[in-house]
Coordinates of C-alpha atoms in Angstrom, one line a residue:
M19 CA 4.3 -1.5 -13.7
R20 CA 1.2 0.0 -12.3
L21 CA 0.0 -0.2 -8.8
T22 CA -3.7 -0.6 -8.0
S23 CA -5.7 2.3 -6.6
F24 CA -6.0 0.2 -3.4
T25 CA -2.2 0.3 -2.9
D26 CA -2.1 4.0 -4.0
Y27 CA -4.7 4.9 -1.3
G28 CA -2.9 2.7 1.2
L29 CA 0.3 4.5 0.8
R30 CA -1.5 7.9 1.0
V31 CA -3.2 6.8 4.2
L32 CA 0.1 5.8 5.8
M33 CA 1.9 8.9 4.6
R34 CA -0.8 11.2 6.0
M35 CA -0.9 9.3 9.3
A36 CA 2.9 9.6 9.6
G37 CA 2.5 13.4 9.4
A38 CA 0.3 13.4 12.6
P39 CA 1.2 10.2 14.4
A40 CA -0.6 11.1 17.6
R41 CA -3.9 11.7 15.8
A42 CA -6.5 9.0 15.2
F43 CA -7.9 9.2 11.7
T44 CA -11.3 7.9 10.6
A45 CA -12.0 6.6 7.1
A46 CA -14.4 9.6 6.8
D47 CA -11.7 12.1 7.7
L48 CA -9.3 10.7 5.1
A49 CA -11.9 10.2 2.4
S50 CA -12.9 13.9 2.8
E51 CA -9.3 15.1 2.7
F52 CA -8.3 12.9 -0.2
Q53 CA -11.7 13.3 -2.0
V54 CA -12.2 9.6 -2.5
S55 CA -14.8 7.0 -1.5
R56 CA -15.1 6.4 2.2
N57 CA -16.1 2.8 1.6
H58 CA -13.0 2.2 -0.4
L59 CA -10.8 3.8 2.2
A60 CA -12.4 1.7 5.0
K61 CA -11.4 -1.4 3.1
V62 CA -7.8 0.0 2.7
I63 CA -7.6 0.8 6.4
S64 CA -8.9 -2.7 7.3
A65 CA -6.2 -4.3 5.1
L66 CA -3.5 -2.1 6.7
S67 CA -4.8 -3.1 10.1
A68 CA -4.9 -6.8 9.3
A69 CA -1.2 -6.4 8.1
G70 CA -0.2 -5.0 11.5
L71 CA 0.5 -1.5 10.0
L72 CA -2.4 0.3 11.7
E73 CA -4.2 -0.1 15.0
T74 CA -7.9 0.7 15.0
R75 CA -10.2 1.8 17.8
R76 CA -14.0 2.0 17.8
G77 CA -16.2 4.6 19.5
G78 CA -15.7 8.2 20.4
G79 CA -12.2 9.3 19.7
G80 CA -11.7 6.2 17.7
G81 CA -10.1 5.8 14.3
A82 CA -6.8 4.4 13.1
I83 CA -3.2 5.2 14.1
L84 CA 0.1 3.8 13.0
A85 CA 1.0 0.6 14.7
R86 CA 4.7 1.2 14.5
P87 CA 6.9 4.3 14.1
P88 CA 7.3 5.4 10.4
E89 CA 11.0 4.5 10.5
E90 CA 10.0 0.9 11.0
I91 CA 7.6 0.7 8.1
R92 CA 9.3 -0.3 4.8
L93 CA 7.6 0.9 1.6
G94 CA 8.3 -2.3 -0.3
D95 CA 6.7 -4.3 2.5
V96 CA 3.6 -2.1 2.3
V97 CA 3.3 -2.5 -1.5
A98 CA 3.9 -6.3 -1.3
V99 CA 1.1 -6.6 1.3
L100 CA -1.4 -4.4 -0.6
E101 CA -0.6 -6.0 -4.0
A102 CA -0.5 -9.6 -2.7
D103 CA -3.7 -10.6 -4.5
Q104 CA -2.7 -8.9 -7.8
A105 CA -0.7 -11.0 -10.2
L106 CA 1.8 -9.0 -12.3
V107 CA 0.7 -11.1 -15.3
E108 CA -1.8 -13.9 -15.8
C109 CA 0.7 -16.7 -15.4
F110 CA 1.7 -15.4 -11.9
G111 CA -1.8 -16.0 -10.6
T112 CA -2.8 -19.0 -8.6
A113 CA -5.7 -19.9 -10.9
G114 CA -6.9 -19.2 -14.4
N115 CA -3.7 -19.2 -16.3
T116 CA -4.6 -19.8 -19.9
C117 CA -1.4 -18.6 -21.4
I118 CA -0.2 -21.2 -23.9
L119 CA 3.4 -19.9 -23.6
T120 CA 3.7 -20.9 -20.0
P121 CA 5.5 -24.3 -20.5
R122 CA 8.4 -22.7 -22.3
C123 CA 8.1 -19.0 -21.4
Q124 CA 11.4 -17.2 -21.0
L125 CA 9.8 -14.0 -19.8
K126 CA 8.2 -15.2 -16.6
A127 CA 11.5 -15.5 -14.6
R128 CA 12.6 -12.1 -15.8
L129 CA 9.4 -10.5 -14.7
A130 CA 9.5 -12.2 -11.3
H131 CA 13.1 -10.9 -10.8
A132 CA 12.0 -7.4 -11.8
E133 CA 9.1 -7.5 -9.4
A134 CA 11.5 -8.7 -6.6
V135 CA 14.0 -5.9 -7.4
F136 CA 11.2 -3.3 -7.4
I137 CA 10.1 -4.4 -3.9
A138 CA 13.7 -4.6 -2.7
D139 CA 14.4 -1.1 -4.0
L140 CA 11.3 0.3 -2.3
N141 CA 12.4 -1.4 0.9
R142 CA 15.5 0.9 0.9
S143 CA 13.0 3.6 2.1
T144 CA 10.7 3.8 5.0
L145 CA 7.5 5.7 5.6
A146 CA 9.6 8.3 7.4
D147 CA 11.1 9.2 4.1
C148 CA 7.6 10.0 2.7
V149 CA 5.8 11.8 5.5
Y150 CA 3.0 14.0 4.3
R151 CA 1.8 17.1 6.2
P152 CA -0.8 19.2 4.6
E153 CA 0.0 22.9 4.4
N154 CA -3.4 24.0 5.8
V155 CA -3.1 22.0 9.0

């Protein structure tokens, strides 16, 4: 299984914010620190905010902060939210399934189970278990 870069960046954002929960981070701050696209991180932050994981503020002193304590944010829930539009395989998608094996496929149920177990196992951990604090800060 491979997570999208969108989910990877989302997890990084949350881990970094958990390391300084009182600080508001801008997309530009995080993009510079992670050396990734500011536009991409802005979309990630927007998705995390829409999911109720971040609170955002505009203007001077604005940015994003965690909406809940790190101990209340389950990693599996984060991955499930950020990967929601990504089908594990074509036949899991809501449209465009052209797989001719679908009517009698014995693999689909096993993959669905594996995906559920993956999320459940991640949910055994919270963001508090993965706090990131840079050495130079």
